[in-house]
Amino acid sequence: MHYGDTPLQAAVKYGCINIVQFVLENTYIDPNEENQDGDTLLHSAVKGRHLDIVQLLLENPGIDPSEVNKFGNSLLHCAAIDGHPDIFQLLLQKTDIINLNKVNKNGDTVLDISIRRDDHKLVELLLERSERDGNNSKEGELRSIEDIPHNELDAFLSEFYITLKKENGQEYEPGTFDGIRASIERYLKEKEYSHSLRDKEFNLSTRALSAKKVQLKKLGKGHKPNASKAVSKDEEDLLWEQGQLGDGTPRILIFSLWYYFTKCFGLRGRNEHRQLQLGDILMKKDPVDNRQYLEFSERLTKTRDGTKGKENRKVKPRMYENKSDRCPIRLFKAYLLRRPENVMEPESPFYLTCIPMERVESMIWYYARPMGENTLANLMPMAAKEAGMDRKTNHSVRKTTIKTLRKAGVPRDKIKHIYLSTKVQVRLRLTMMISPIMMKGNIQMY
């Protein structure tokens, strides 16, 4: 059961429809009750992909489908993030109550998320309803977009591009419009429309799109700095909320461990993660309070400097277990269970290549070979994209660590040694300070 869930919330999450139906029919429990994340029963049903429970709850007269959670996500936001077309279509039937143009705390509409995830099916459903955004249809227009002649559609899209804004009145980024046109193009192609949006028959809308992007750039949109930005506490919470941290899939599980190791153990760059071996991460028990913890104990090999015993650190960074779903010990144990038996030696690579979820046929989630460098380098960008966040890089997590260390009063010269020293011995002695500081602010201690 998720930490902070009520028994009814747990029944919804695990798809126990008979229990849910019995409780709702025979008790006076508020059907709109929330857990610690602000999720109602409907939110939990949508995120759990339980179509039958979603249908059951929507039939309950006491249910309010317009509720949002603490991240500002409506039911449609959650359905778009999870990518469940049947639930999404069911919720679209409630658009008289659910606002399609609602923005969450990240400033995203349902359309933003669907386009960012490149989810053709959900974009198609939104297009078919012709209510994707308040500005995307002329008053009285009831035809499906594929039934509109190209000359009318060209004028229609021109007005759409020029007037489109978020519900809160803010402008989209220029790149969003390219994604919108690409999604419309794919939809029309699937419907065997007679023209492409890039044909000369759509010159008016093409010019309108270009003009809109120029206007937005003059307003300062689209000028995103190349420098990586640190991951804020709210953004980390968002990664958990959107299921990008946790143990839901092979990629998410391995990314979660990568995130903790980068943040709490101070591992840097793709090379250090690439060289990480299973035996470098030890699971131990504290004799004082009997709690389990993970310890980073980089073992010496022929490729690692550290021949002088006196230079080895006496205290190693640790991450302790806790009672929440975010417990690093729980994630580490889950990862061990999913690894093949022939890569369980101390010298085995820590990060393994993920088996695509659709090909998983057993408890084993990973191939017995190291994760590729490019995949390892793209873990944070992929998670940020899937969560609907602004662009993040692997370096963003290092910046998070540095920012937290500075707030904790760690001298700049020591932080510099942690991240810039090429001598393993120096970094081994100094990174011991990272784990307690990072854990204090991000992992509850019990």
Short mmCIF file of C-alpha atoms in Angstrom, two decimals:
data_model
loop_
_atom_site.label_atom_id
_atom_site.label_comp_id
_atom_site.label_asym_id
_atom_site.label_seq_id
_atom_site.Cartn_x
_atom_site.Cartn_y
_atom_site.Cartn_z
CA MET A 1 0.00 0.00 0.00
CA HIS A 2 1.32 3.44 -0.95
CA TYR A 3 2.47 5.41 2.08
CA GLY A 4 -0.41 7.76 2.96
CA ASP A 5 -3.14 5.79 1.17
CA THR A 6 -6.39 4.84 2.86
CA PRO A 7 -7.56 1.21 2.57
CA LEU A 8 -10.08 2.28 -0.08
CA GLN A 9 -7.36 4.07 -2.05
CA ALA A 10 -5.27 0.90 -1.91
CA ALA A 11 -8.20 -1.20 -3.14
CA VAL A 12 -8.61 1.16 -6.08
CA LYS A 13 -4.90 1.13 -6.92
CA TYR A 14 -4.72 -2.66 -6.93
CA GLY A 15 -7.87 -3.04 -9.02
CA CYS A 16 -10.07 -4.67 -6.37
CA ILE A 17 -13.35 -3.58 -7.94
CA ASN A 18 -15.58 -5.79 -5.76
CA ILE A 19 -14.15 -4.26 -2.60
CA VAL A 20 -14.47 -0.74 -4.00
CA GLN A 21 -18.09 -1.33 -5.01
CA PHE A 22 -19.00 -2.87 -1.65
CA VAL A 23 -17.42 -0.03 0.36
CA LEU A 24 -19.05 2.70 -1.70
CA GLU A 25 -22.48 1.05 -1.50
CA ASN A 26 -22.41 0.14 2.18
CA THR A 27 -20.48 2.93 3.94
CA TYR A 28 -20.53 6.70 4.20
CA ILE A 29 -16.95 7.18 3.01
CA ASP A 30 -16.41 10.34 0.98
CA PRO A 31 -15.92 9.17 -2.65
CA ASN A 32 -13.74 12.24 -3.24
CA GLU A 33 -11.27 11.47 -0.42
CA GLU A 34 -7.64 12.28 -1.17
CA ASN A 35 -4.31 10.70 -0.28
CA GLN A 36 -1.15 12.62 0.62
CA ASP A 37 -0.52 13.44 -3.06
CA GLY A 38 -3.99 14.94 -3.39
CA ASP A 39 -5.13 12.03 -5.56
CA THR A 40 -8.82 11.21 -5.39
CA LEU A 41 -10.13 7.69 -5.93
CA LEU A 42 -10.60 8.56 -9.60
CA HIS A 43 -7.00 9.77 -9.91
CA SER A 44 -5.79 6.50 -8.42
CA ALA A 45 -8.00 4.45 -10.74
CA VAL A 46 -6.78 6.34 -13.81
CA LYS A 47 -3.12 6.09 -12.80
CA GLY A 48 -3.60 2.40 -12.02
CA ARG A 49 -5.09 1.87 -15.51
CA HIS A 50 -8.24 0.26 -14.08
CA LEU A 51 -10.89 1.08 -16.69
CA ASP A 52 -13.64 -0.86 -14.90
CA ILE A 53 -13.10 1.05 -11.65
CA VAL A 54 -13.01 4.37 -13.52
CA GLN A 55 -16.39 3.50 -15.05
CA LEU A 56 -17.76 2.48 -11.65
CA LEU A 57 -16.61 5.70 -9.98
CA LEU A 58 -17.93 7.93 -12.77
CA GLU A 59 -21.37 6.39 -12.22
CA ASN A 60 -21.29 7.43 -8.56
CA PRO A 61 -23.32 10.67 -8.20
CA GLY A 62 -21.06 11.87 -5.39
CA ILE A 63 -17.89 11.77 -7.49
CA ASP A 64 -16.43 15.06 -8.71
CA PRO A 65 -14.43 14.42 -11.92
CA SER A 66 -13.14 18.00 -11.99
CA GLU A 67 -10.84 17.55 -8.96
CA VAL A 68 -7.09 18.09 -9.41
CA ASN A 69 -4.28 16.74 -7.24
CA LYS A 70 -1.56 18.76 -5.53
CA PHE A 71 0.42 18.87 -8.78
CA GLY A 72 -2.55 20.44 -10.56
CA ASN A 73 -3.15 17.32 -12.64
CA SER A 74 -6.70 16.66 -13.71
CA LEU A 75 -7.92 13.19 -14.60
CA LEU A 76 -7.13 13.89 -18.25
CA HIS A 77 -3.59 14.96 -17.36
CA CYS A 78 -3.07 11.65 -15.55
CA ALA A 79 -4.56 9.67 -18.43
CA ALA A 80 -2.35 11.50 -20.94
CA ILE A 81 0.77 10.91 -18.83
CA ASP A 82 -0.07 7.22 -18.50
CA GLY A 83 -1.08 6.87 -22.15
CA HIS A 84 -4.24 4.77 -21.66
CA PRO A 85 -6.48 5.52 -24.71
CA ASP A 86 -9.59 3.71 -23.44
CA ILE A 87 -9.62 5.62 -20.15
CA PHE A 88 -8.76 8.82 -22.00
CA GLN A 89 -11.70 8.34 -24.37
CA LEU A 90 -14.06 7.62 -21.48
CA LEU A 91 -13.00 10.82 -19.71
CA LEU A 92 -13.41 12.84 -22.90
CA GLN A 93 -17.10 12.02 -22.72
CA LYS A 94 -17.18 14.14 -19.55
CA THR A 95 -15.84 17.33 -21.13
CA ASP A 96 -18.87 19.22 -19.88
CA ILE A 97 -17.29 18.81 -16.43
CA ILE A 98 -13.60 18.20 -17.15
CA ASN A 99 -11.77 21.20 -18.62
CA LEU A 100 -9.64 20.10 -21.57
CA ASN A 101 -7.65 23.33 -21.44
CA LYS A 102 -6.74 23.12 -17.76
CA VAL A 103 -3.04 23.69 -17.07
CA ASN A 104 -1.24 21.87 -14.27
CA LYS A 105 1.39 23.41 -12.00
CA ASN A 106 3.99 22.74 -14.67
CA GLY A 107 1.96 24.91 -17.06
CA ASP A 108 0.96 22.02 -19.32
CA THR A 109 -2.39 21.30 -20.89
CA VAL A 110 -3.46 17.79 -21.83
CA LEU A 111 -2.45 18.58 -25.40
CA ASP A 112 1.04 19.62 -24.30
CA ILE A 113 1.60 16.28 -22.60
CA SER A 114 0.15 14.23 -25.47
CA ILE A 115 2.36 15.98 -28.02
CA ARG A 116 5.47 15.79 -25.85
CA ARG A 117 4.95 12.05 -25.41
CA ASP A 118 4.36 11.76 -29.15
CA ASP A 119 1.20 9.81 -28.33
CA HIS A 120 -0.57 9.70 -31.70
CA LYS A 121 -3.67 7.98 -30.36
CA LEU A 122 -4.41 10.56 -27.68
CA VAL A 123 -3.77 13.46 -30.05
CA GLU A 124 -6.13 11.77 -32.50
CA LEU A 125 -8.84 11.53 -29.85
CA LEU A 126 -8.44 15.21 -29.04
CA LEU A 127 -8.57 16.16 -32.70
CA GLU A 128 -11.68 14.08 -33.29
CA ARG A 129 -13.47 15.93 -30.54
CA SER A 130 -12.34 19.26 -32.04
CA GLU A 131 -12.00 20.61 -28.50
CA ARG A 132 -8.28 20.19 -28.05
CA ASP A 133 -7.98 23.87 -27.04
CA GLY A 134 -10.45 26.70 -26.72
CA ASN A 135 -8.92 28.42 -29.78
CA ASN A 136 -8.73 25.47 -32.14
CA SER A 137 -12.18 25.55 -33.71
CA LYS A 138 -14.38 28.20 -35.21
CA GLU A 139 -17.72 28.81 -33.60
CA GLY A 140 -20.29 26.44 -35.06
CA GLU A 141 -17.71 24.18 -36.75
CA LEU A 142 -18.92 20.60 -36.31
CA ARG A 143 -17.11 18.79 -39.12
CA SER A 144 -14.24 16.43 -38.48
CA ILE A 145 -10.95 17.97 -39.53
CA GLU A 146 -10.40 15.40 -42.30
CA ASP A 147 -13.75 16.37 -43.84
CA ILE A 148 -12.81 20.03 -44.29
CA PRO A 149 -11.65 20.97 -47.84
CA HIS A 150 -8.00 21.98 -48.02
CA ASN A 151 -8.68 25.64 -48.85
CA GLU A 152 -10.96 26.00 -45.80
CA LEU A 153 -8.63 24.00 -43.60
CA ASP A 154 -5.72 26.23 -44.63
CA ALA A 155 -7.60 29.31 -43.39
CA PHE A 156 -8.79 27.44 -40.32
CA LEU A 157 -5.24 26.44 -39.32
CA SER A 158 -3.94 29.95 -39.97
CA GLU A 159 -6.34 31.39 -37.43
CA PHE A 160 -5.62 28.52 -35.06
CA TYR A 161 -1.84 29.08 -35.10
CA ILE A 162 -2.14 32.84 -34.65
CA THR A 163 -4.63 32.76 -31.76
CA LEU A 164 -3.54 29.64 -29.86
CA LYS A 165 -2.55 30.29 -26.24
CA LYS A 166 -2.65 28.41 -22.98
CA GLU A 167 -5.74 28.62 -20.79
CA ASN A 168 -3.93 31.03 -18.45
CA GLY A 169 -3.21 33.39 -21.34
CA GLN A 170 0.48 32.56 -21.58
CA GLU A 171 2.16 31.84 -24.89
CA TYR A 172 3.50 28.46 -25.92
CA GLU A 173 7.14 27.90 -26.82
CA PRO A 174 7.82 28.16 -30.59
CA GLY A 175 8.76 24.50 -30.80
CA THR A 176 5.33 23.49 -29.51
CA PHE A 177 3.75 24.63 -32.77
CA ASP A 178 6.00 22.35 -34.80
CA GLY A 179 4.84 19.46 -32.63
CA ILE A 180 1.20 20.45 -33.07
CA ARG A 181 1.48 20.62 -36.86
CA ALA A 182 3.34 17.31 -36.97
CA SER A 183 0.59 15.64 -34.93
CA ILE A 184 -2.14 17.06 -37.17
CA GLU A 185 -0.17 15.93 -40.22
CA ARG A 186 0.08 12.37 -38.89
CA TYR A 187 -3.62 12.31 -38.10
CA LEU A 188 -4.60 13.54 -41.56
CA LYS A 189 -2.25 11.04 -43.21
CA GLU A 190 -3.87 8.20 -41.27
CA LYS A 191 -7.25 9.46 -42.49
CA GLU A 192 -5.88 9.49 -46.07
CA TYR A 193 -6.37 13.22 -46.45
CA SER A 194 -5.76 14.53 -49.96
CA HIS A 195 -2.94 16.94 -49.10
CA SER A 196 0.02 17.37 -46.80
CA LEU A 197 0.18 20.43 -44.56
CA ARG A 198 3.54 21.18 -46.23
CA ASP A 199 1.99 21.36 -49.71
CA LYS A 200 1.62 24.70 -51.49
CA GLU A 201 -2.13 24.48 -50.87
CA PHE A 202 -1.33 25.28 -47.22
CA ASN A 203 0.89 28.30 -47.88
CA LEU A 204 -1.32 30.60 -45.81
CA SER A 205 -1.15 28.46 -42.67
CA THR A 206 2.58 27.81 -43.21
CA ARG A 207 3.24 31.56 -43.34
CA ALA A 208 1.02 32.07 -40.30
CA LEU A 209 2.96 29.43 -38.40
CA SER A 210 6.29 31.05 -39.30
CA ALA A 211 5.00 34.50 -38.32
CA LYS A 212 3.76 33.19 -34.99
CA LYS A 213 7.14 31.64 -34.19
CA VAL A 214 8.95 34.87 -35.11
CA GLN A 215 6.58 36.80 -32.86
CA LEU A 216 7.20 34.42 -29.97
CA LYS A 217 10.97 34.67 -30.37
CA LYS A 218 10.70 38.47 -30.23
CA LEU A 219 8.88 38.00 -26.93
CA GLY A 220 11.85 36.01 -25.63
CA LYS A 221 10.35 32.57 -26.14
CA GLY A 222 12.48 29.73 -27.38
CA HIS A 223 15.77 31.14 -26.10
CA LYS A 224 16.52 28.27 -23.78
CA PRO A 225 20.03 28.35 -22.30
CA ASN A 226 22.31 25.46 -23.10
CA ALA A 227 23.43 25.22 -19.48
CA SER A 228 21.78 22.50 -17.48
CA LYS A 229 19.45 23.54 -14.67
CA ALA A 230 19.35 21.79 -11.32
CA VAL A 231 16.40 19.54 -10.49
CA SER A 232 14.29 21.34 -7.89
CA LYS A 233 12.48 19.64 -5.02
CA ASP A 234 9.15 20.25 -6.77
CA GLU A 235 10.53 18.72 -9.96
CA GLU A 236 11.78 15.68 -8.09
CA ASP A 237 8.31 15.30 -6.57
CA LEU A 238 6.89 15.58 -10.08
CA LEU A 239 9.13 12.74 -11.29
CA TRP A 240 7.68 10.54 -8.54
CA GLU A 241 4.14 11.74 -9.21
CA GLN A 242 4.41 11.01 -12.94
CA GLY A 243 5.89 7.57 -12.31
CA GLN A 244 9.33 8.40 -13.73
CA LEU A 245 10.94 7.55 -10.39
CA GLY A 246 9.97 4.21 -8.90
CA ASP A 247 9.93 0.62 -10.10
CA GLY A 248 7.21 0.62 -12.76
CA THR A 249 9.34 -0.41 -15.75
CA PRO A 250 12.93 -1.58 -16.39
CA ARG A 251 14.00 1.91 -17.48
CA ILE A 252 12.30 3.69 -14.59
CA LEU A 253 13.79 1.33 -11.99
CA ILE A 254 17.34 1.66 -13.29
CA PHE A 255 16.95 5.44 -13.66
CA SER A 256 15.79 5.71 -10.04
CA LEU A 257 18.96 4.04 -8.80
CA TRP A 258 21.07 6.15 -11.16
CA TYR A 259 19.35 9.27 -9.77
CA TYR A 260 20.04 8.33 -6.16
CA PHE A 261 23.66 7.37 -6.84
CA THR A 262 24.32 10.62 -8.68
CA LYS A 263 22.63 12.74 -6.08
CA CYS A 264 23.62 11.02 -2.84
CA PHE A 265 26.90 9.32 -3.71
CA GLY A 266 28.25 12.08 -5.94
CA LEU A 267 28.91 9.90 -8.99
CA ARG A 268 29.67 12.07 -11.97
CA GLY A 269 29.49 11.72 -15.73
CA ARG A 270 28.61 8.74 -17.85
CA ASN A 271 32.06 7.20 -17.38
CA GLU A 272 31.80 6.75 -13.61
CA HIS A 273 28.35 5.25 -13.94
CA ARG A 274 29.49 3.12 -16.86
CA GLN A 275 32.37 1.73 -14.76
CA LEU A 276 30.18 1.10 -11.72
CA GLN A 277 30.11 -2.58 -10.75
CA LEU A 278 27.60 -4.50 -8.68
CA GLY A 279 30.14 -5.04 -5.91
CA ASP A 280 30.63 -1.28 -5.51
CA ILE A 281 27.19 -0.97 -3.90
CA LEU A 282 26.93 -2.87 -0.62
CA MET A 283 23.76 -3.49 1.36
CA LYS A 284 24.47 -3.57 5.10
CA LYS A 285 22.68 -3.27 8.44
CA ASP A 286 23.42 -0.63 11.06
CA PRO A 287 24.17 -2.41 14.37
CA VAL A 288 22.89 0.59 16.36
CA ASP A 289 19.30 0.78 15.11
CA ASN A 290 19.16 -2.35 12.92
CA ARG A 291 18.29 -0.35 9.80
CA GLN A 292 19.50 -1.44 6.38
CA TYR A 293 21.51 0.94 4.24
CA LEU A 294 23.34 1.10 0.93
CA GLU A 295 27.03 1.93 1.02
CA PHE A 296 29.13 3.12 -1.89
CA SER A 297 32.45 1.32 -1.55
CA GLU A 298 34.34 1.66 -4.80
CA ARG A 299 36.61 -1.36 -4.99
CA LEU A 300 40.11 -1.05 -6.35
CA THR A 301 40.81 -2.54 -9.78
CA LYS A 302 43.59 -2.21 -12.31
CA THR A 303 41.75 0.73 -13.87
CA ARG A 304 41.20 2.52 -10.55
CA ASP A 305 43.90 4.37 -8.68
CA GLY A 306 44.20 3.78 -4.92
CA THR A 307 47.16 1.59 -4.14
CA LYS A 308 47.96 3.37 -0.89
CA GLY A 309 45.89 1.95 1.92
CA LYS A 310 46.18 5.07 4.06
CA GLU A 311 44.39 7.05 1.33
CA ASN A 312 41.25 4.94 1.45
CA ARG A 313 38.41 6.67 3.23
CA LYS A 314 37.37 5.36 6.61
CA VAL A 315 33.74 6.49 6.33
CA LYS A 316 31.74 5.74 3.20
CA PRO A 317 28.54 7.47 1.99
CA ARG A 318 25.34 5.71 2.93
CA MET A 319 21.64 5.76 2.08
CA TYR A 320 19.35 4.40 4.78
CA GLU A 321 16.03 2.63 4.35
CA ASN A 322 12.80 4.46 5.14
CA LYS A 323 9.10 3.67 5.23
CA SER A 324 8.06 5.47 2.07
CA ASP A 325 7.68 4.29 -1.52
CA ARG A 326 10.85 6.27 -2.26
CA CYS A 327 13.03 3.97 -0.17
CA PRO A 328 16.36 3.35 -1.98
CA ILE A 329 16.74 -0.03 -0.28
CA ARG A 330 13.41 -1.20 -1.69
CA LEU A 331 14.42 -0.10 -5.19
CA PHE A 332 17.84 -1.77 -4.91
CA LYS A 333 16.28 -5.07 -3.80
CA ALA A 334 13.77 -4.89 -6.65
CA TYR A 335 16.63 -4.36 -9.10
CA LEU A 336 18.54 -7.38 -7.79
CA LEU A 337 15.47 -9.57 -8.28
CA ARG A 338 15.17 -8.44 -11.89
CA ARG A 339 18.80 -9.16 -12.89
CA PRO A 340 19.87 -12.39 -14.64
CA GLU A 341 21.76 -14.85 -12.43
CA ASN A 342 24.90 -14.75 -14.58
CA VAL A 343 25.50 -11.05 -13.85
CA MET A 344 25.32 -11.21 -10.05
CA GLU A 345 29.07 -11.30 -9.41
CA PRO A 346 30.81 -8.32 -7.75
CA GLU A 347 32.62 -7.60 -11.04
CA SER A 348 29.37 -7.59 -13.03
CA PRO A 349 28.36 -4.24 -14.56
CA PHE A 350 25.82 -2.46 -12.40
CA TYR A 351 23.73 -0.91 -15.18
CA LEU A 352 22.30 -3.50 -17.55
CA THR A 353 20.47 -3.16 -20.85
CA CYS A 354 16.70 -3.01 -20.40
CA ILE A 355 14.43 -5.58 -22.01
CA PRO A 356 11.54 -3.73 -23.71
CA MET A 357 8.48 -4.03 -21.49
CA GLU A 358 6.43 -5.67 -24.23
CA ARG A 359 9.04 -8.46 -24.44
CA VAL A 360 9.30 -9.15 -20.72
CA GLU A 361 8.12 -12.71 -20.11
CA SER A 362 9.43 -13.37 -16.58
CA MET A 363 10.74 -11.60 -13.51
CA ILE A 364 13.94 -10.82 -15.42
CA TRP A 365 13.85 -7.29 -16.82
CA TYR A 366 17.40 -6.94 -18.13
CA TYR A 367 19.76 -8.51 -20.64
CA ALA A 368 23.08 -9.80 -19.30
CA ARG A 369 25.07 -7.01 -20.93
CA PRO A 370 26.05 -3.47 -19.92
CA MET A 371 23.76 -0.57 -20.70
CA GLY A 372 25.03 1.43 -23.67
CA GLU A 373 26.79 4.73 -23.05
CA ASN A 374 24.27 6.72 -25.08
CA THR A 375 21.34 5.20 -23.20
CA LEU A 376 23.04 5.88 -19.89
CA ALA A 377 23.66 9.48 -20.93
CA ASN A 378 20.01 9.94 -21.85
CA LEU A 379 18.37 8.67 -18.64
CA MET A 380 17.60 12.08 -17.14
CA PRO A 381 16.49 13.74 -20.41
CA MET A 382 14.12 10.84 -21.11
CA ALA A 383 12.58 10.93 -17.62
CA ALA A 384 12.13 14.71 -17.77
CA LYS A 385 10.45 14.47 -21.15
CA GLU A 386 8.09 11.70 -20.01
CA ALA A 387 7.18 13.70 -16.89
CA GLY A 388 6.40 16.80 -18.95
CA MET A 389 9.26 18.81 -17.43
CA ASP A 390 11.53 21.38 -19.01
CA ARG A 391 14.71 20.06 -20.59
CA LYS A 392 17.04 18.37 -18.12
CA THR A 393 20.35 16.59 -18.61
CA ASN A 394 22.29 14.10 -16.51
CA HIS A 395 24.39 17.06 -15.41
CA SER A 396 21.26 18.62 -13.89
CA VAL A 397 21.38 16.10 -11.04
CA ARG A 398 25.00 16.98 -10.30
CA LYS A 399 23.96 20.62 -10.12
CA THR A 400 21.25 19.62 -7.66
CA THR A 401 23.90 18.06 -5.43
CA ILE A 402 26.19 21.08 -5.67
CA LYS A 403 23.33 23.46 -4.90
CA THR A 404 22.31 21.43 -1.85
CA LEU A 405 25.89 21.21 -0.58
CA ARG A 406 26.28 24.98 -0.87
CA LYS A 407 23.08 25.53 1.09
CA ALA A 408 24.42 23.18 3.75
CA GLY A 409 27.51 25.37 4.12
CA VAL A 410 30.04 23.03 2.50
CA PRO A 411 33.06 25.11 1.39
CA ARG A 412 33.35 25.67 -2.35
CA ASP A 413 36.86 24.25 -2.49
CA LYS A 414 35.65 20.93 -1.11
CA ILE A 415 32.74 20.83 -3.54
CA LYS A 416 35.19 21.52 -6.35
CA HIS A 417 37.38 18.61 -5.21
CA ILE A 418 34.36 16.32 -5.14
CA TYR A 419 33.45 17.03 -8.75
CA LEU A 420 36.67 18.09 -10.44
CA SER A 421 39.38 15.99 -8.84
CA THR A 422 40.74 13.26 -11.07
CA LYS A 423 42.31 11.47 -8.12
CA VAL A 424 40.03 8.75 -6.88
CA GLN A 425 41.52 8.91 -3.37
CA VAL A 426 40.64 12.60 -2.98
CA ARG A 427 37.10 12.11 -4.17
CA LEU A 428 36.63 9.01 -2.04
CA ARG A 429 37.50 10.97 1.09
CA LEU A 430 35.35 13.97 0.25
CA THR A 431 32.19 12.38 -1.18
CA MET A 432 31.44 10.91 2.24
CA MET A 433 29.91 14.28 3.14
CA ILE A 434 27.38 14.19 0.30
CA SER A 435 25.12 11.33 1.31
CA PRO A 436 23.97 12.58 4.75
CA ILE A 437 23.30 16.09 3.42
CA MET A 438 21.37 14.91 0.38
CA MET A 439 19.39 12.35 2.36
CA LYS A 440 18.42 14.88 5.00
CA GLY A 441 16.56 16.99 2.50
CA ASN A 442 15.15 14.30 0.27
CA ILE A 443 14.78 10.99 2.10
CA GLN A 444 12.87 10.78 5.32
CA MET A 445 14.83 9.17 8.10
CA TYR A 446 13.09 6.81 10.52
#
